XYZ file of C-alpha atoms in Angstrom:
753
model
C -39.664 -3.228 -31.418
C -40.166 -3.923 -27.724
C -37.929 -2.256 -25.176
C -36.461 -5.612 -24.210
C -35.652 -6.548 -27.823
C -34.272 -3.087 -28.493
C -32.010 -3.353 -25.453
C -30.887 -6.807 -26.534
C -30.057 -5.672 -30.063
C -28.180 -2.650 -28.781
C -26.093 -4.794 -26.454
C -25.430 -7.302 -29.217
C -24.341 -4.542 -31.576
C -22.058 -3.001 -28.951
C -20.417 -6.302 -28.183
C -19.891 -7.075 -31.874
C -18.143 -3.724 -32.303
C -15.749 -4.646 -29.501
C -12.920 -6.874 -30.835
C -12.173 -10.303 -29.440
C -8.843 -9.031 -28.080
C -10.812 -6.454 -26.119
C -12.766 -9.223 -24.439
C -9.579 -11.159 -23.730
C -8.182 -8.042 -22.041
C -11.416 -7.469 -20.123
C -11.445 -11.042 -18.838
C -7.765 -10.620 -17.955
C -8.612 -7.613 -15.784
C -11.419 -9.539 -14.108
C -9.110 -12.475 -13.394
C -6.445 -10.139 -12.016
C -8.966 -8.669 -9.579
C -10.185 -12.094 -8.495
C -6.837 -13.894 -8.133
C -4.363 -11.600 -6.458
C -5.899 -10.063 -3.294
C -5.397 -13.267 -1.326
C -1.617 -13.000 -1.588
C -1.590 -10.551 1.351
C -3.022 -7.867 -0.918
C 0.300 -7.975 -2.821
C 1.934 -6.008 -0.009
C 5.285 -4.507 -0.898
C 7.187 -4.647 2.369
C 10.621 -4.339 0.726
C 11.420 -7.841 1.925
C 12.122 -11.027 0.009
C 9.074 -12.831 1.418
C 6.667 -10.443 -0.354
C 8.334 -10.272 -3.743
C 7.385 -13.490 -5.512
C 3.649 -12.764 -5.291
C 4.205 -9.293 -6.754
C 6.330 -10.684 -9.582
C 3.511 -13.124 -10.356
C 1.053 -10.226 -10.644
C 3.548 -8.215 -12.701
C 4.095 -11.060 -15.157
C 0.310 -11.374 -15.512
C 0.131 -7.624 -16.195
C 2.937 -7.668 -18.749
C 1.128 -10.391 -20.695
C -1.927 -8.123 -20.622
C 0.260 -5.362 -22.064
C 1.052 -7.616 -25.018
C -2.697 -8.152 -25.535
C -3.295 -4.406 -25.200
C -0.590 -3.665 -27.774
C -2.250 -6.037 -30.249
C -5.631 -4.449 -29.478
C -4.264 -0.947 -30.088
C -2.944 -1.768 -33.559
C -6.579 -1.383 -34.597
C -7.740 1.272 -32.118
C -4.900 3.687 -31.367
C -4.932 7.147 -32.934
C -2.830 10.131 -31.985
C -5.727 12.576 -31.833
C -7.247 12.389 -28.366
C -6.557 12.984 -24.705
C -6.793 9.244 -24.239
C -3.823 8.767 -26.574
C -1.834 11.459 -24.788
C -2.618 9.922 -21.399
C -1.569 6.474 -22.588
C 1.847 8.012 -23.281
C 1.928 10.322 -20.249
C 1.178 7.509 -17.779
C 4.490 5.905 -18.745
C 6.235 8.964 -17.297
C 5.736 7.514 -13.800
C 7.705 4.267 -14.318
C 10.211 6.148 -16.486
C 10.893 8.567 -13.617
C 11.415 5.571 -11.327
C 13.795 4.141 -13.912
C 15.750 7.420 -14.106
C 15.886 7.576 -10.299
C 17.406 4.074 -10.284
C 20.670 5.465 -11.683
C 21.297 7.251 -8.371
C 19.390 4.804 -6.198
C 20.400 3.985 -2.639
C 18.971 0.496 -3.152
C 19.653 -0.691 -6.697
C 17.469 -3.775 -6.452
C 14.375 -2.070 -5.057
C 14.787 0.798 -7.502
C 14.408 -1.737 -10.303
C 11.632 -3.516 -8.414
C 9.568 -0.338 -8.029
C 10.121 0.519 -11.681
C 8.551 -2.823 -12.598
C 5.667 -2.191 -10.166
C 4.888 1.212 -11.673
C 4.975 -0.254 -15.166
C 2.292 -2.680 -13.944
C 0.205 0.232 -12.629
C 0.589 2.105 -15.918
C -0.540 -1.018 -17.800
C -3.651 -1.326 -15.628
C -4.470 2.343 -16.226
C -4.208 1.906 -19.996
C -6.129 -1.376 -19.858
C -8.978 0.285 -17.976
C -9.006 3.211 -20.379
C -9.244 1.024 -23.509
C -10.810 -2.270 -22.421
C -13.652 -0.537 -20.524
C -14.655 1.377 -23.639
C -17.784 -0.637 -24.424
C -20.640 -0.662 -21.926
C -20.707 -4.432 -21.604
C -16.970 -4.773 -21.026
C -17.070 -1.907 -18.522
C -19.888 -3.619 -16.671
C -17.833 -6.813 -16.620
C -14.969 -4.955 -14.949
C -17.387 -3.296 -12.507
C -18.917 -6.626 -11.539
C -15.492 -8.217 -11.104
C -14.344 -5.342 -8.894
C -17.456 -5.479 -6.732
C -17.456 -9.275 -6.531
C -13.839 -9.481 -5.397
C -14.406 -6.604 -2.953
C -17.464 -8.246 -1.406
C -15.639 -11.571 -1.191
C -12.815 -9.842 0.708
C -15.394 -8.526 3.201
C -17.040 -11.928 3.574
C -13.620 -13.562 3.899
C -12.795 -11.170 6.741
C -16.070 -11.920 8.528
C -15.500 -15.668 8.248
C -12.168 -15.092 10.008
C -13.855 -12.829 12.553
C -16.480 -15.451 13.392
C -13.956 -18.299 13.445
C -14.847 -20.440 10.430
C -11.595 -19.591 8.647
C -8.102 -18.878 9.877
C -5.874 -16.661 7.741
C -2.728 -15.414 9.367
C -3.189 -11.889 10.756
C -6.680 -11.499 9.271
C -7.210 -10.498 12.877
C -4.196 -8.409 13.814
C -3.264 -8.420 17.484
C -2.595 -4.802 18.487
C -1.826 -3.470 21.966
C -5.544 -3.021 22.684
C -6.861 -6.277 21.211
C -7.616 -7.772 17.834
C -8.324 -5.555 14.827
C -9.915 -6.869 11.638
C -7.662 -6.816 8.556
C -9.039 -9.506 6.199
C -6.556 -10.260 3.382
C -4.441 -7.141 3.996
C -3.049 -8.046 7.432
C -3.083 -4.323 8.309
C -6.218 -2.770 9.737
C -5.779 0.805 8.507
C -5.402 -0.227 4.875
C -8.433 -2.493 5.186
C -10.345 0.434 6.698
C -9.403 2.684 3.768
C -10.547 -0.027 1.364
C -13.839 -0.421 3.265
C -14.503 3.332 3.170
C -14.224 3.292 -0.629
C -16.343 0.151 -0.871
C -19.019 1.508 1.488
C -19.386 4.702 -0.542
C -19.550 2.718 -3.791
C -22.148 0.300 -2.384
C -24.276 3.248 -1.257
C -24.103 4.652 -4.780
C -25.309 1.358 -6.218
C -28.061 1.048 -3.587
C -29.307 4.484 -4.601
C -28.959 4.190 -8.390
C -29.447 0.532 -9.363
C -32.615 0.052 -11.401
C -32.835 -3.739 -11.206
C -34.238 -4.746 -7.785
C -31.957 -7.797 -7.562
C -28.815 -5.692 -8.027
C -30.112 -3.062 -5.615
C -30.801 -5.753 -3.026
C -27.284 -7.231 -3.285
C -25.571 -3.886 -2.721
C -27.971 -2.852 0.038
C -27.364 -6.178 1.786
C -23.616 -5.567 1.890
C -23.814 -2.193 3.649
C -24.084 -3.607 7.188
C -21.265 -6.198 6.770
C -19.035 -3.473 5.337
C -19.752 -0.997 8.149
C -19.418 -3.615 10.896
C -16.087 -4.698 9.383
C -15.016 -1.066 9.180
C -15.765 -0.406 12.838
C -13.837 -3.525 13.867
C -10.708 -2.220 12.158
C -10.733 0.514 14.854
C -9.197 2.941 12.375
C -9.491 6.609 13.288
C -7.962 8.122 10.169
C -10.438 6.383 7.878
C -13.360 7.772 9.892
C -12.184 11.293 9.054
C -12.040 10.432 5.343
C -15.751 9.555 5.158
C -17.274 13.050 5.625
C -14.635 14.527 3.335
C -15.517 12.066 0.560
C -19.273 12.466 1.056
C -18.936 16.227 0.633
C -16.928 15.707 -2.555
C -19.465 13.247 -3.970
C -22.686 15.125 -3.135
C -22.459 17.764 -5.914
C -22.313 14.971 -8.517
C -25.763 13.677 -7.473
C -29.235 15.090 -7.995
C -30.987 16.409 -4.889
C -33.255 13.389 -4.471
C -30.317 11.019 -4.927
C -28.380 13.010 -2.329
C -31.245 12.557 0.121
C -31.375 8.822 -0.559
C -27.577 8.529 -0.313
C -27.470 10.192 3.130
C -30.584 8.356 4.322
C -29.198 4.949 3.334
C -25.900 5.804 5.006
C -27.623 6.786 8.249
C -29.819 3.678 8.255
C -26.956 1.259 7.608
C -24.721 2.934 10.210
C -27.442 2.979 12.897
C -28.417 -0.646 12.309
C -24.767 -1.692 12.321
C -24.064 0.169 15.549
C -27.106 -1.450 17.182
C -25.619 -4.933 16.733
C -21.968 -3.944 17.046
C -21.750 -4.230 20.834
C -22.722 -7.882 20.961
C -20.683 -8.688 17.853
C -17.602 -7.105 19.458
C -17.993 -9.208 22.615
C -18.555 -12.367 20.573
C -15.601 -11.624 18.286
C -13.243 -11.234 21.256
C -14.420 -14.550 22.714
C -14.103 -16.297 19.333
C -10.598 -14.879 18.878
C -9.577 -16.352 22.241
C -10.598 -19.776 20.906
C -9.340 -19.519 17.313
C -6.220 -17.357 17.338
C -2.840 -19.007 18.084
C -0.932 -18.276 21.281
C 2.319 -19.485 22.812
C 0.384 -22.348 24.375
C -1.788 -23.466 21.421
C -1.982 -23.533 17.642
C -4.706 -21.844 15.633
C -8.019 -23.610 15.111
C -11.451 -22.961 13.636
C -14.926 -23.451 15.052
C -18.180 -24.512 13.446
C -20.621 -21.924 12.201
C -23.257 -23.718 14.280
C -21.428 -23.228 17.584
C -23.254 -20.825 19.875
C -20.993 -17.783 19.477
C -20.687 -17.866 15.660
C -24.341 -18.792 15.255
C -25.432 -15.818 17.347
C -23.015 -13.539 15.481
C -24.162 -14.654 12.035
C -27.766 -14.326 13.190
C -27.250 -10.744 14.359
C -25.433 -9.843 11.155
C -28.189 -11.404 9.053
C -30.807 -9.490 11.068
C -28.966 -6.230 10.407
C -28.757 -7.079 6.690
C -32.471 -7.866 6.475
C -33.514 -4.673 8.277
C -31.238 -2.394 6.242
C -31.937 -3.991 2.869
C -35.660 -4.107 3.675
C -35.793 -0.392 4.511
C -33.847 0.520 1.376
C -36.072 -1.595 -0.855
C -39.148 -0.101 0.871
C -37.837 3.404 0.193
C -37.457 2.669 -3.514
C -40.884 1.027 -3.700
C -42.906 3.557 -1.704
C -41.005 6.784 -1.079
C -38.639 7.439 -3.984
C -41.253 8.481 -6.556
C -43.285 10.771 -4.223
C -40.135 12.484 -2.958
C -38.947 12.925 -6.549
C -42.250 14.530 -7.497
C -42.412 16.832 -4.468
C -38.833 18.033 -4.853
C -38.838 18.343 -8.640
C -39.265 22.096 -8.513
C -36.621 22.584 -5.828
C -34.225 20.236 -7.615
C -34.411 22.348 -10.776
C -32.825 25.327 -9.019
C -29.113 25.873 -9.567
C -28.184 25.902 -5.900
C -30.108 22.712 -5.073
C -27.000 20.522 -5.427
C -25.499 22.343 -2.400
C -28.489 21.872 -0.098
C -27.656 18.383 1.127
C -23.896 19.004 1.500
C -24.697 21.966 3.784
C -27.173 19.857 5.743
C -24.633 17.029 5.924
C -21.995 19.379 7.353
C -24.427 20.549 10.031
C -25.515 17.002 10.894
C -21.932 15.712 10.974
C -20.764 18.577 13.189
C -23.678 18.027 15.556
C -23.051 14.278 15.650
C -19.349 14.673 16.353
C -19.973 17.279 19.042
C -22.537 15.013 20.731
C -20.240 12.026 20.545
C -17.241 13.826 21.971
C -19.131 15.753 24.666
C -21.711 13.217 25.810
C -20.536 10.259 27.867
C -24.086 8.863 27.647
C -23.900 8.622 23.847
C -20.395 7.139 23.970
C -21.705 4.634 26.498
C -23.928 3.175 23.784
C -20.824 2.152 21.832
C -18.528 -0.815 22.554
C -15.706 0.257 24.879
C -12.911 -0.096 22.330
C -14.884 1.834 19.702
C -15.751 4.594 22.191
C -12.088 4.944 23.189
C -11.050 5.276 19.522
C -13.635 8.032 18.993
C -12.538 9.860 22.138
C -8.954 9.881 20.911
C -9.669 11.544 17.565
C -7.658 14.745 17.826
C -4.527 16.300 16.356
C -2.480 15.509 19.474
C -2.924 11.737 19.411
C 0.262 9.743 18.976
C -0.586 8.391 15.501
C -1.069 11.927 14.136
C 2.136 13.205 15.733
C 4.076 10.190 14.462
C 2.796 10.698 10.920
C 3.730 14.370 10.994
C 7.204 13.254 12.073
C 7.359 10.817 9.141
C 6.391 13.572 6.729
C 8.950 16.034 8.089
C 11.626 13.369 7.908
C 10.527 12.573 4.349
C 10.988 16.220 3.388
C 14.473 16.093 4.948
C 15.377 13.073 2.829
C 14.013 14.825 -0.264
C 16.034 17.961 0.486
C 19.236 15.957 -0.040
C 17.844 14.259 -3.167
C 15.563 16.957 -4.569
C 15.188 16.175 -8.265
C 14.943 12.412 -8.706
C 14.990 11.188 -5.124
C 16.760 8.072 -3.941
C 15.020 5.547 -6.193
C 12.529 2.852 -5.276
C 12.935 1.666 -1.699
C 14.679 4.882 -0.655
C 12.465 5.462 2.381
C 13.055 2.055 3.955
C 16.768 2.401 3.248
C 17.337 5.961 4.455
C 14.660 6.982 6.959
C 16.770 6.088 9.987
C 19.498 8.514 8.980
C 17.007 11.392 8.953
C 14.483 10.405 11.611
C 13.687 12.673 14.551
C 13.335 9.831 17.073
C 13.927 6.068 16.986
C 10.583 4.978 15.526
C 10.443 1.948 13.269
C 8.514 2.243 10.014
C 9.616 0.887 6.649
C 6.723 2.844 5.125
C 6.371 6.626 4.963
C 2.630 6.354 5.808
C 1.806 8.562 2.836
C 1.820 7.595 -0.820
C 2.797 11.101 -1.856
C 5.638 11.441 0.661
C 6.939 8.022 -0.373
C 6.887 9.009 -4.053
C 8.687 12.247 -3.152
C 11.427 10.358 -1.313
C 11.798 7.784 -4.089
C 11.544 10.007 -7.191
C 12.104 13.535 -5.915
C 10.089 16.587 -6.831
C 10.114 15.627 -10.510
C 8.346 12.366 -9.720
C 5.879 13.922 -7.282
C 4.975 16.747 -9.663
C 4.515 14.217 -12.476
C 2.225 12.105 -10.289
C 0.128 14.982 -8.917
C -0.056 16.650 -12.335
C -1.195 13.448 -13.996
C -3.794 12.692 -11.313
C -5.065 16.264 -11.424
C -5.411 16.187 -15.210
C -7.228 12.825 -15.179
C -9.748 14.043 -12.597
C -10.143 17.340 -14.459
C -10.964 15.495 -17.696
C -13.443 13.235 -15.928
C -15.251 16.014 -14.055
C -15.389 18.214 -17.159
C -16.768 15.329 -19.217
C -19.247 14.424 -16.467
C -20.622 17.964 -16.533
C -20.579 18.434 -20.325
C -22.060 15.098 -21.348
C -24.843 14.172 -18.905
C -26.158 11.601 -21.388
C -23.006 9.508 -20.805
C -23.277 9.445 -17.017
C -23.706 6.067 -15.404
C -22.345 3.514 -13.009
C -18.780 4.229 -14.156
C -18.975 6.926 -11.456
C -18.058 4.145 -9.011
C -14.541 4.158 -10.468
C -14.289 7.836 -9.548
C -15.468 7.080 -5.998
C -13.163 4.103 -5.595
C -10.009 5.754 -6.919
C -10.463 9.079 -5.123
C -11.390 7.499 -1.780
C -8.337 5.248 -1.832
C -6.047 8.102 -2.880
C -7.371 10.401 -0.143
C -6.774 7.753 2.511
C -3.385 6.844 1.028
C -2.291 10.426 1.702
C -2.231 9.530 5.424
C -1.280 5.848 5.285
C 0.610 3.339 3.158
C -2.362 1.795 1.332
C -0.630 2.154 -2.034
C 2.204 -0.077 -0.840
C -0.366 -2.825 -1.341
C 0.005 -3.425 -5.064
C -3.554 -4.757 -5.189
C -4.860 -1.443 -3.793
C -2.710 0.649 -6.137
C -3.842 -1.586 -9.011
C -7.488 -0.823 -8.213
C -6.679 2.885 -8.118
C -4.923 3.000 -11.490
C -7.408 0.637 -13.141
C -10.254 2.848 -11.876
C -8.540 6.003 -13.115
C -8.442 4.548 -16.607
C -11.897 2.946 -16.538
C -13.656 6.137 -15.440
C -12.378 7.930 -18.567
C -13.278 5.085 -20.943
C -16.974 6.035 -21.438
C -15.944 9.499 -22.647
C -13.343 8.297 -25.148
C -15.312 9.545 -28.155
C -15.592 12.995 -26.526
C -11.908 13.390 -25.718
C -10.811 13.989 -29.316
C -8.237 16.729 -29.982
C -9.174 17.951 -33.445
C -5.922 19.840 -33.925
C -4.091 16.506 -33.940
C -6.428 14.840 -36.454
C -4.074 15.584 -39.338
C -1.182 13.907 -37.544
C -3.296 10.832 -36.809
C -3.828 10.232 -40.543
C -0.153 9.460 -41.068
C 0.289 5.658 -41.245
C 3.222 5.469 -38.841
C 1.273 7.060 -35.975
C -1.149 4.152 -35.723
C 1.553 1.494 -35.452
C 4.461 3.242 -33.686
C 2.962 3.327 -30.201
C 1.452 -0.196 -30.222
C 4.756 -1.533 -31.555
C 6.624 0.220 -28.745
C 4.223 -1.289 -26.202
C 4.725 -4.771 -27.650
C 8.489 -4.381 -27.397
C 8.165 -2.966 -23.883
C 6.028 -5.909 -22.780
C 8.713 -8.357 -23.929
C 11.464 -6.423 -22.107
C 9.385 -6.260 -18.928
C 8.470 -9.944 -19.123
C 12.121 -10.932 -19.442
C 13.111 -8.723 -16.490
C 10.290 -9.942 -14.220
C 10.727 -13.614 -15.141
C 14.472 -13.361 -14.522
C 13.971 -11.861 -11.063
C 11.261 -14.370 -10.232
C 13.562 -17.164 -11.381
C 16.306 -15.826 -9.109
C 13.959 -16.090 -6.117
C 13.077 -19.646 -7.106
C 16.789 -20.491 -7.269
C 17.283 -18.932 -3.852
C 14.399 -20.970 -2.444
C 15.908 -24.082 -4.032
C 19.215 -23.351 -2.282
C 17.361 -23.127 1.026
C 15.593 -26.390 0.308
C 18.985 -28.032 -0.119
C 19.991 -26.866 3.361
C 17.256 -29.022 4.865
C 18.780 -32.047 3.124
C 21.659 -32.807 5.428
C 23.451 -34.959 2.852
C 23.991 -31.908 0.608
C 27.646 -30.889 0.535
C 28.776 -27.329 1.135
C 30.084 -27.079 -2.434
C 26.625 -27.962 -3.764
C 25.054 -25.345 -1.511
C 27.541 -22.766 -2.719
C 26.755 -23.550 -6.353
C 23.032 -23.208 -5.642
C 23.309 -19.854 -3.886
C 25.733 -18.607 -6.557
C 23.066 -19.375 -9.162
C 20.677 -17.058 -7.315
C 23.294 -14.326 -6.871
C 24.294 -14.526 -10.540
C 20.647 -14.281 -11.614
C 20.060 -11.193 -9.439
C 23.409 -9.774 -8.242
C 21.771 -6.636 -6.813
C 19.526 -8.565 -4.410
C 21.236 -8.124 -1.054
C 19.300 -10.958 0.625
C 21.011 -13.462 -1.647
C 24.477 -12.048 -0.969
C 23.852 -11.912 2.784
C 22.832 -15.566 2.801
C 25.932 -16.525 0.813
C 28.172 -14.561 3.191
C 26.482 -16.190 6.192
C 27.060 -19.682 4.802
C 30.684 -18.869 4.007
C 31.170 -17.570 7.561
C 29.731 -20.794 8.967
C 32.077 -22.800 6.737
C 35.036 -20.756 8.000
C 34.015 -21.318 11.633
C 33.933 -25.059 11.018
C 37.042 -25.446 8.836
C 39.121 -22.354 9.674
C 39.819 -22.100 5.945
C 40.668 -18.419 5.368
C 39.459 -18.635 1.774
C 35.879 -18.895 3.029
C 36.314 -15.789 5.176
C 37.860 -13.847 2.295
C 35.032 -14.926 -0.012
C 32.437 -13.788 2.543
C 34.079 -10.363 2.870
C 34.342 -10.035 -0.906
C 30.658 -10.986 -1.309
C 29.600 -8.275 1.132
C 31.868 -5.680 -0.468
C 30.077 -6.295 -3.755
C 26.630 -6.298 -2.126
C 27.301 -3.003 -0.363
C 27.871 -1.280 -3.718
C 24.255 -2.012 -4.612
C 22.736 -1.570 -1.160
C 24.935 0.767 0.933
C 22.214 1.470 3.534
C 21.579 -2.156 4.407
C 22.110 -2.506 8.161
C 22.598 -6.271 7.974
C 25.381 -5.884 5.405
C 27.164 -3.263 7.498
C 27.009 -5.305 10.718
C 28.006 -8.544 9.014
C 30.859 -6.783 7.266
C 32.000 -5.299 10.579
C 32.017 -8.704 12.299
C 33.865 -10.425 9.458
C 36.538 -7.723 9.328
C 37.048 -8.092 13.069
C 37.346 -11.864 12.658
C 39.892 -11.306 9.879
C 41.904 -9.030 12.167
C 41.349 -5.946 10.025
C 40.459 -3.744 13.008
C 40.945 -0.338 11.409
C 38.773 -1.338 8.453
C 36.125 -2.652 10.851
C 36.119 0.665 12.744
C 35.529 2.546 9.495
C 32.629 0.200 8.735
C 30.949 0.659 12.117
C 31.426 4.441 11.852
C 29.541 4.245 8.562
C 26.804 2.443 10.479
C 26.644 5.204 13.102
C 26.179 7.813 10.360
C 23.441 5.859 8.598
C 21.659 4.559 11.701
C 22.124 7.306 14.309
C 19.258 6.006 16.483
C 20.415 2.385 16.696
C 21.878 2.007 20.181
C 23.307 -1.402 19.287
C 25.520 0.175 16.645
C 26.733 2.765 19.158
C 27.513 -0.084 21.533
C 29.467 -1.965 18.870
C 31.372 1.189 17.946
C 32.248 2.239 21.511
C 33.330 -1.230 22.647
C 35.421 -1.669 19.486
C 37.122 1.690 19.954
C 37.744 0.803 23.603
C 39.507 -2.436 22.539
C 41.464 -0.575 19.871
C 42.526 2.010 22.450
C 43.680 -0.682 24.858
C 45.708 -2.315 22.072
C 47.294 1.037 21.210
C 48.220 1.619 24.873
C 49.754 -1.849 25.054
C 51.822 -0.973 21.969
C 52.685 2.351 23.622
C 51.110 4.253 20.733
C 49.730 7.120 22.820
C 48.751 9.326 19.879
C 46.548 6.633 18.377
C 45.116 5.768 21.787
C 44.185 9.443 22.267
C 42.361 9.447 18.918
C 40.361 6.386 19.929
C 39.570 7.966 23.296
C 38.313 11.128 21.609
C 36.087 9.029 19.372
C 34.556 7.208 22.367
C 33.858 10.530 24.072
C 32.340 11.944 20.879
C 30.040 8.939 20.552
C 29.054 9.252 24.209
C 28.271 12.944 23.780
C 26.156 12.202 20.708
C 24.139 9.605 22.613
C 23.599 12.074 25.464
C 22.493 14.757 23.004
C 19.973 12.452 21.409
C 18.633 11.289 24.772
C 18.005 14.908 25.725
C 16.355 15.445 22.323
C 13.892 12.653 23.119
C 12.886 14.461 26.288
C 11.469 17.245 24.115
C 8.983 14.966 22.353
C 5.307 15.756 23.054
C 4.006 13.504 25.843
C 1.420 12.033 23.443
C 4.100 10.903 20.958
C 5.683 7.519 21.467
C 9.477 7.461 21.455
C 9.843 4.214 19.531
C 12.780 1.904 20.173
C 14.785 2.114 23.377
C 17.683 4.546 23.230
C 19.839 4.688 26.354
C 23.327 3.778 27.500
C 23.877 0.029 27.700
C 26.084 -1.662 30.331
C 28.754 -2.323 27.687
C 28.813 1.352 26.713
C 29.051 2.427 30.338
C 31.928 -0.005 30.827
C 33.778 1.495 27.836
C 33.379 4.999 29.284
C 34.387 3.818 32.758
C 37.566 2.383 31.238
C 38.557 5.868 30.110
C 37.964 7.312 33.573
C 39.947 4.479 35.176
C 42.903 5.149 32.866
C 42.724 8.860 33.607
C 42.832 8.205 37.369
C 45.945 6.086 36.900
């Protein structure tokens, strides 16, 4: 039998052994990867505007769980590490569910539980649906295709043929490329993983056409990476290369480093002109206060020159890589065969890489001539790579504050959304960040040490199984190694940024974690459990539980998604001026009833009731607004908008003592919000004046003491800010306002009289 026919028959046999449901699940994974990145990368910003896209992805995933459950009725046996992991992975969403019972934000605790169930489903789907070679290749191709399309999409925005909001993010020093993610650092972390994977393919692909495709993408990826201007991601690259080198043979290590150097040098050669062109294109395309966004033709001079330079870089890099494989790979393999057979040979290139990297960094940082070859903005970013730069100091502050939050909620944390709810109460200075800028710190804050230990333990065990299997079974090695590269690169970068808050990124990570174990499924058998697996109930209990779980999750996600649709419908009615207030109230009540823990719905209802009271002076509307907020605060006690709205409504109602208690609660929870201090001090000043008018001197003295205490606290915090390192940005303004100074002056005036 010819090699071609033998290969064909083997593939046909493998595919026939893989059930139809397996192919349905595989295609489902591919569709998931292709559909969802363009919804802002499924960013979880703990705001209503991001949630519907995530619920759509979750519903898709829960349907996949139903397919997986049906698939496992035939495949699942309780006698392997794969079976144990398919149970253990559910510990992560279960911990989030347990944390929800003491959550500081009931709605987002439930929301994050649903998100982690989605991630667990993708892990299991990768582990089972990527079992056959053909299905695994399908998932690989889908992952690479969607990744390359994201890069191309970003370049089309960069060169002005497309406009996607914030695909170019305007920072203080100019535009930074973000593609679908709308955040440059996350895009940079994604590009690092993709660059390392593409290099692996360029080195290992046997088919010239596949090799050419991956080689051609190296320059677009690196150019895109440099235009994110991310410093943290640059540091990740040498770390990841050193981790990956021992997994490759010596000759493959040489090719890997050589291809990296070639693609980086070619990219840097064209980067200067591309940077200038991109800035000029952005001035034409991007919206400003004076003009709306627009696009420009690919055949205009600036885009045409930019595409031409990029194409030139692609041709040179791909040509050199193809030439290496055609002319140099075999001779180098032959010459180094003897050296490669030595045990220490795997460490030769990592050592050389360390030396080359250290020399390159030293030259870059010490030589103004070398930095002068780089575009100005890129050179400045390189110059500022040090442990005293503001972004490093700010992240260290986030992490310390995260540990402080965890110290008060050590076991199960504060539930999903705990960081965005509580960080202001614990922060060291008035920065603004609804993300902890570290996946692991965020998990610690949300699920406590139990959740973090479960996560780290699970990740460690998965990587241990993969590395052990990779070493033990060399005959099973293959392109599934790209899942190892992708998952580990993204996790390493997510340790210093909030990449995993993008559900699309976290989905890739968990899918890759499962898919990289799939090829070794037959080798992960636990023989001691073989007797247990023969019992009939063991093969149906777990799949049945998954089927039931999928139905429960579908109902929960569809209900929450329906609540958002009802809320949007209520807002649509507002634009129809003929809609009566009673109809509006019925519409918003439908949303609140569908999701009573969603504070955005309750806040909107309270706002509409307040407007109705202002127009009609009907006290029932005011009472209903106060009652609505009282209920909402039970589910979301750290919501600043609820506290401030509640304070204003109580003042309107004439319940001044209750309003003072509410604003004091705000001072405790938001001790760096100067506006809350202002509201508190001016309110206490009015209350004091009322007490003096009523000749209640004891009460007036209490109010005066409270004003002085608030003033002293503000002074203490202002002096605390003076101790910040000069490189660290303070964040929001924090200083006495004119209204606060007037309240204090009123005390001095009374004392003089």
